[in-house]
XYZ file of C-alpha atoms in Angstrom:
457
model
C -142.275 -42.585 156.385
C -140.499 -45.552 157.722
C -137.475 -45.861 160.494
C -134.952 -47.577 157.484
C -135.698 -44.293 154.908
C -135.433 -42.126 158.913
C -131.799 -43.466 159.366
C -130.408 -43.950 155.502
C -131.527 -40.618 155.331
C -129.696 -39.478 158.877
C -126.234 -41.168 157.287
C -127.040 -38.916 154.201
C -127.568 -35.655 157.083
C -124.143 -36.622 158.765
C -122.465 -37.040 155.170
C -123.759 -33.093 154.404
C -122.573 -32.576 157.533
C -119.231 -34.033 156.630
C -118.788 -32.126 153.402
C -119.577 -29.025 154.827
C -116.997 -29.779 157.545
C -114.569 -29.746 154.591
C -115.311 -26.959 152.790
C -114.913 -24.751 157.144
C -111.572 -26.469 156.435
C -110.506 -23.979 153.171
C -110.247 -27.162 151.052
C -110.470 -26.554 147.128
C -114.273 -26.333 145.244
C -112.269 -29.525 143.081
C -111.696 -31.372 145.971
C -114.758 -31.071 147.537
C -116.279 -31.750 144.125
C -114.895 -34.865 143.791
C -115.875 -35.061 148.011
C -118.940 -35.255 146.656
C -119.354 -36.815 143.752
C -117.484 -40.233 145.822
C -119.795 -39.641 148.853
C -122.765 -39.650 146.623
C -121.297 -42.733 145.087
C -120.557 -44.670 147.861
C -124.165 -43.440 149.266
C -126.601 -45.025 146.731
C -124.536 -47.943 145.497
C -125.395 -49.255 149.146
C -128.451 -47.988 149.004
C -128.776 -50.490 146.330
C -127.276 -52.626 147.299
C -128.574 -52.833 150.506
C -132.303 -52.233 150.035
C -132.567 -54.078 146.648
C -135.774 -56.205 147.821
C -136.963 -53.064 149.408
C -136.929 -50.310 146.882
C -140.126 -48.519 148.499
C -137.129 -47.541 150.805
C -134.478 -45.779 148.082
C -137.515 -44.282 146.478
C -138.470 -42.982 150.287
C -134.491 -41.465 151.227
C -134.514 -40.513 147.614
C -137.654 -38.231 147.884
C -135.895 -36.178 150.490
C -132.302 -36.116 149.081
C -133.743 -35.504 145.779
C -134.660 -31.992 147.494
C -130.748 -31.186 147.682
C -129.549 -31.840 144.275
C -133.089 -31.366 142.736
C -132.542 -26.745 144.429
C -129.226 -27.341 142.888
C -131.101 -27.208 139.464
C -132.852 -25.451 140.482
C -130.729 -22.606 141.902
C -128.734 -22.987 138.954
C -131.313 -22.561 136.581
C -132.740 -20.002 137.980
C -129.464 -17.729 138.049
C -128.606 -18.743 133.831
C -131.028 -16.919 131.662
C -130.289 -13.848 134.454
C -126.667 -13.929 134.000
C -126.352 -14.624 130.562
C -127.830 -12.096 129.605
C -126.327 -9.732 131.419
C -123.328 -10.654 131.172
C -123.577 -10.810 127.271
C -124.839 -6.838 127.552
C -121.363 -5.791 129.393
C -118.560 -8.274 126.686
C -120.404 -6.303 124.036
C -120.889 -3.560 125.492
C -116.965 -3.512 126.888
C -115.755 -4.826 123.235
C -112.824 -2.837 121.866
C -113.931 -2.740 118.381
C -117.626 -3.666 116.946
C -116.636 -5.135 114.442
C -115.589 -8.033 115.985
C -118.098 -9.443 118.021
C -119.795 -11.310 114.143
C -115.618 -12.408 113.807
C -116.574 -13.808 117.822
C -119.672 -15.275 116.675
C -119.050 -16.737 113.943
C -115.794 -18.414 114.707
C -117.626 -20.615 117.599
C -120.259 -21.421 116.267
C -117.749 -23.038 113.083
C -115.707 -25.023 115.666
C -119.384 -25.942 118.138
C -120.258 -27.533 114.481
C -116.742 -28.578 113.083
C -116.276 -30.811 116.393
C -119.718 -31.447 115.924
C -118.841 -33.207 111.661
C -115.997 -35.704 114.279
C -117.809 -36.174 116.977
C -120.647 -38.078 113.931
C -117.883 -39.878 112.050
C -116.202 -40.930 115.710
C -120.047 -42.140 116.610
C -119.898 -44.074 113.277
C -116.667 -45.728 113.706
C -116.860 -47.026 117.156
C -120.925 -48.534 116.566
C -118.720 -50.370 113.343
C -116.199 -51.295 115.099
C -118.514 -52.946 117.735
C -120.926 -54.449 116.148
C -123.014 -53.199 117.465
C -127.182 -53.570 116.126
C -130.734 -53.631 117.153
C -130.549 -57.341 117.616
C -130.887 -58.169 121.185
C -132.390 -55.131 122.459
C -135.656 -56.304 125.290
C -138.767 -54.175 124.148
C -140.506 -54.227 127.886
C -143.282 -51.855 128.887
C -141.825 -48.452 129.891
C -140.176 -49.629 126.340
C -143.050 -49.331 125.049
C -145.558 -46.286 126.255
C -141.678 -44.381 125.229
C -142.021 -45.537 121.366
C -145.727 -44.167 121.809
C -144.172 -41.055 123.107
C -141.551 -40.974 121.101
C -143.146 -41.913 117.585
C -145.814 -38.524 118.310
C -142.546 -36.498 119.148
C -141.128 -37.845 115.068
C -143.607 -36.295 113.497
C -143.996 -33.239 115.220
C -140.429 -32.079 115.325
C -139.931 -33.553 111.499
C -142.818 -30.728 110.414
C -140.132 -27.945 111.735
C -138.160 -26.992 108.844
C -134.636 -25.384 109.338
C -135.964 -21.737 107.864
C -138.320 -22.064 110.801
C -136.471 -23.532 114.070
C -133.663 -20.520 112.681
C -136.966 -18.716 113.380
C -137.187 -19.436 115.859
C -134.524 -18.537 117.472
C -135.822 -15.557 117.455
C -136.135 -12.881 120.539
C -139.395 -12.147 119.094
C -141.354 -11.638 123.350
C -137.596 -12.172 125.078
C -139.378 -11.848 128.422
C -140.489 -15.462 128.112
C -137.595 -16.731 126.923
C -136.103 -15.096 130.100
C -138.430 -17.656 131.826
C -137.357 -20.940 128.901
C -140.279 -20.913 127.759
C -138.592 -22.884 124.318
C -135.953 -24.850 123.264
C -134.197 -22.237 121.589
C -134.910 -19.652 124.739
C -131.458 -19.090 125.481
C -129.879 -18.184 122.004
C -132.811 -16.384 121.788
C -130.962 -14.686 124.529
C -127.782 -14.006 123.382
C -129.247 -12.792 121.073
C -131.086 -9.840 122.788
C -128.174 -9.041 124.828
C -125.944 -8.652 122.249
C -129.186 -5.741 119.972
C -129.342 -4.555 123.203
C -125.170 -3.927 124.091
C -125.131 -2.596 119.872
C -127.196 -0.771 120.922
C -126.585 0.647 125.199
C -122.598 0.819 122.777
C -125.286 3.448 120.122
C -126.142 5.145 122.651
C -123.097 5.948 124.897
C -121.320 7.530 121.635
C -123.960 9.121 121.204
C -124.133 11.257 123.624
C -121.292 10.957 126.490
C -122.668 12.134 129.438
C -124.745 8.640 129.218
C -121.535 6.585 128.464
C -119.983 6.410 131.714
C -123.884 6.429 133.787
C -124.416 3.574 131.497
C -120.249 1.853 132.127
C -121.575 2.319 135.860
C -124.552 0.382 135.620
C -123.501 -2.325 133.444
C -121.096 -3.147 135.802
C -122.605 -3.167 138.865
C -125.349 -5.483 137.434
C -123.090 -8.015 136.017
C -121.028 -8.135 139.587
C -124.528 -9.123 141.192
C -125.100 -11.301 139.822
C -122.258 -12.649 140.205
C -121.785 -12.629 143.154
C -124.939 -14.685 143.399
C -123.397 -17.460 141.227
C -120.255 -17.423 143.206
C -123.240 -17.785 146.304
C -124.538 -21.063 144.578
C -121.413 -22.505 143.053
C -120.229 -22.929 146.914
C -123.305 -25.265 147.259
C -122.250 -27.225 144.322
C -120.101 -29.975 146.285
C -123.426 -30.615 147.779
C -125.845 -30.813 145.346
C -122.779 -33.900 142.368
C -123.072 -35.173 146.090
C -127.643 -36.274 145.580
C -127.149 -36.033 142.613
C -124.817 -39.078 141.804
C -126.155 -40.177 144.735
C -129.650 -40.472 142.723
C -128.080 -41.657 139.574
C -126.206 -44.379 141.755
C -129.662 -46.152 143.784
C -131.528 -45.315 140.870
C -129.912 -47.741 138.640
C -130.429 -51.457 137.304
C -127.523 -53.768 137.894
C -129.770 -56.055 134.782
C -130.114 -53.521 132.370
C -126.904 -51.856 131.911
C -125.045 -55.984 131.938
C -127.826 -56.047 129.192
C -127.034 -53.251 126.926
C -123.121 -53.772 128.512
C -122.105 -53.152 124.578
C -124.068 -49.903 123.957
C -122.891 -48.060 127.494
C -118.805 -49.392 127.610
C -119.264 -48.280 122.932
C -120.694 -44.199 123.530
C -117.820 -44.398 126.457
C -115.144 -45.770 124.191
C -116.305 -42.786 121.415
C -117.622 -40.213 124.763
C -113.576 -40.561 125.326
C -112.108 -40.168 122.687
C -112.866 -36.649 121.656
C -112.114 -35.842 124.805
C -108.491 -37.018 123.208
C -109.976 -34.918 120.578
C -110.539 -31.755 122.616
C -107.614 -32.012 123.388
C -105.341 -31.881 120.411
C -107.536 -29.236 119.644
C -106.378 -26.509 122.678
C -102.665 -27.766 121.885
C -102.994 -26.343 118.890
C -103.206 -23.187 120.032
C -100.941 -23.240 122.629
C -102.848 -25.106 125.991
C -101.075 -28.356 127.799
C -104.360 -30.210 127.544
C -103.356 -32.107 131.261
C -104.028 -28.005 131.774
C -107.182 -27.322 130.540
C -108.253 -30.976 131.744
C -107.430 -29.631 134.956
C -108.973 -26.390 135.047
C -112.232 -27.353 133.545
C -112.962 -30.244 135.625
C -114.836 -29.533 138.061
C -116.848 -27.717 135.153
C -117.030 -31.092 133.647
C -118.272 -32.334 136.711
C -120.890 -31.338 137.494
C -122.652 -31.555 133.429
C -121.726 -35.254 134.228
C -123.815 -35.180 137.054
C -126.388 -32.648 136.633
C -127.523 -33.676 132.804
C -128.032 -30.660 131.668
C -126.202 -28.594 129.129
C -128.129 -25.384 130.454
C -127.247 -25.157 134.086
C -124.407 -25.990 133.985
C -123.153 -22.355 132.007
C -122.496 -20.183 135.166
C -118.811 -22.576 136.588
C -118.463 -22.835 132.583
C -118.326 -19.431 131.890
C -116.459 -18.366 135.008
C -114.776 -22.024 134.489
C -113.232 -19.956 130.954
C -112.486 -16.284 132.617
C -110.914 -17.763 135.842
C -108.718 -20.223 134.815
C -108.875 -20.371 131.319
C -108.620 -16.626 130.786
C -110.701 -16.268 127.968
C -112.493 -12.618 127.947
C -116.258 -12.115 128.870
C -117.501 -12.138 125.227
C -116.055 -15.300 123.978
C -116.346 -17.023 127.039
C -120.406 -16.164 127.262
C -121.033 -16.582 123.473
C -119.372 -20.207 123.343
C -121.143 -21.357 126.597
C -124.172 -19.918 126.047
C -124.810 -21.332 122.135
C -122.388 -24.469 123.084
C -125.936 -24.972 125.599
C -128.471 -25.251 122.076
C -125.286 -26.088 119.126
C -123.338 -28.644 118.175
C -123.274 -30.285 121.304
C -121.189 -33.106 120.490
C -121.670 -35.958 123.098
C -126.577 -35.195 122.809
C -126.146 -33.966 118.794
C -122.663 -35.633 117.587
C -122.625 -38.987 118.836
C -124.791 -40.633 119.464
C -127.850 -39.527 116.904
C -125.023 -41.199 114.672
C -124.752 -44.119 116.616
C -128.726 -44.848 116.734
C -128.539 -44.157 112.969
C -126.569 -46.062 112.881
C -127.644 -49.717 114.481
C -131.334 -49.104 112.753
C -129.684 -48.859 109.156
C -129.699 -51.916 108.078
C -133.321 -53.365 109.385
C -134.725 -51.334 106.971
C -131.726 -52.558 104.311
C -129.539 -48.895 104.041
C -126.139 -50.235 104.412
C -124.237 -48.285 107.229
C -121.052 -48.403 106.087
C -121.565 -46.508 102.443
C -120.590 -43.535 101.786
C -123.621 -42.049 100.635
C -124.421 -42.866 103.851
C -121.943 -41.723 106.082
C -121.753 -38.317 104.123
C -125.602 -38.479 104.946
C -125.520 -38.155 108.508
C -123.212 -36.964 109.323
C -124.478 -33.429 107.127
C -127.616 -33.656 109.270
C -126.489 -33.939 112.172
C -124.588 -31.194 111.614
C -127.335 -29.244 110.616
C -129.838 -30.195 113.208
C -127.851 -29.622 115.538
C -128.590 -25.895 115.865
C -131.451 -25.751 118.919
C -130.969 -28.954 120.419
C -132.481 -28.448 123.999
C -129.339 -28.156 126.604
C -131.470 -29.711 129.835
C -132.431 -34.125 130.047
C -133.238 -35.536 126.795
C -131.842 -33.255 124.190
C -130.405 -36.828 122.874
C -133.263 -38.118 121.993
C -135.177 -34.259 120.324
C -131.912 -34.846 118.559
C -132.592 -38.301 117.353
C -136.022 -37.608 116.817
C -134.622 -35.432 113.699
C -131.628 -37.295 112.530
C -133.870 -40.236 112.274
C -136.939 -39.144 110.559
C -133.893 -37.571 107.763
C -132.501 -39.928 106.912
C -135.937 -42.055 106.507
C -135.167 -44.858 109.943
C -138.030 -46.203 112.555
C -137.025 -44.156 116.414
C -138.551 -47.153 117.651
C -134.354 -47.733 118.994
C -134.353 -44.922 120.543
C -137.431 -46.090 123.469
C -135.601 -49.426 124.231
C -132.751 -47.550 125.775
C -134.203 -46.099 128.697
C -133.084 -48.017 131.208
C -129.766 -46.784 130.629
C -130.379 -43.496 129.154
C -129.291 -41.556 132.450
C -125.994 -43.645 132.930
C -124.664 -42.453 129.063
C -126.786 -39.326 129.497
C -124.224 -38.065 131.919
C -121.223 -38.887 130.024
C -122.059 -37.965 126.674
C -123.556 -34.069 128.990
C -119.111 -33.438 130.199
C -118.981 -33.646 126.485
C -121.126 -30.948 125.091
C -119.673 -29.210 127.763
C -115.992 -29.671 127.298
C -116.765 -28.763 123.373
C -118.610 -25.393 125.100
C -115.359 -24.147 126.569
C -112.943 -26.204 124.092
C -114.370 -23.944 121.018
C -114.454 -20.935 123.438
C -110.556 -21.399 123.732
C -109.179 -21.649 120.613
C -111.827 -18.402 119.398
C -109.979 -16.879 122.225
C -106.443 -17.763 121.280
C -107.168 -17.401 117.375
C -107.939 -14.115 117.477
C -105.497 -13.100 119.679
C -107.596 -11.841 122.800
C -105.924 -15.062 125.394
C -102.204 -15.963 126.359
C -100.990 -19.285 126.479
C -100.756 -20.805 129.131
C -97.032 -19.486 129.931
C -98.536 -16.299 129.460
C -101.003 -16.376 131.597
C -97.888 -17.694 134.658
C -96.542 -14.899 134.120
C -99.553 -12.309 133.840
C -100.767 -14.144 137.474
C -96.569 -13.604 138.979
């Protein structure tokens, strides 16, 4: 490791110590997250500008910085499955009416799918408004290699039918699903947790002597897991600093300029969907401004980590503590939202790609039948989209072949994928929180902003 790399790493360590000092001054987590976002981005930009002609220095420095970023994401992923399992068991055990579980699940999934349909329509409209096409997309060495990989994956994915995908949700081996072995592991763990909770309720009803021990055991286990989550969340500013430094330092200015139209169009579509989320929550008595202020730290982490699954712990805590969503609904919406109805990855992205590539095979992207078919396929295929990096590509591999379109366009955008994927992931998480908030209010288990302030008083 060169002296220059050591010096760069020393500067990054100094930034972490600065953040630590601010944390010791008892600054709020949102402020610390914003500080990490700013300092990490600045450090990454300076590295790219100063060492642009010496990428070895950047790589050597990021190799060590990645310990902080990837380590933090790894810790969050570590606690995701235990949190989902224990929280779902606790939520079901504590439900006042066991019959409301089906209503909560059905309403949450319906909202997720409805917002995905809206996001697909927004993606279609924005792509047409910007006049985006595949013309001008450059196929380099990386893109050529990526095309071969995607075409191979597309052949495998196209053989997976919707019924097969639904069957994959069944936790045939819950211990394997707790390791995240499958893309649908989170849903499988949710189902296992729900069934275990129902079994626990039945045992408590059948044997009152076991009611208190079961309740105490569930409460104690959940308290331990939530304490673990809080310990890891305290590391958020440091993790975001490292993640943003890596994203900015490894971004190519030339690639960004060449595909600037697609980047701008993507962010416009994503921004419009955030507006839609704000409008939807306003219909149930929640102030959009207050809503986004409360979930800002969650969206920030989702933006930098590019992982809906890793964001589940922060998602659940924000819904419960900031938006007053009951634990059962918070856990359901966060868990389902990580793999079902992702507004950014499963909605906007495949819709934009389909519209761009349709003219190359003689399809008019403005045809109403094409648009309706595309939205329908996007909604159905949004089940089981992986909640980690690469979920958008997986969605495209399902949607494009189903519409008779080539998948090569996904490979041509590889150079700017991280830049857009950050915003898409934040939108995915916002959609999950929106579903939980609306579900909570519609079934009467939540409170509007005024009621929540009254309760706190």
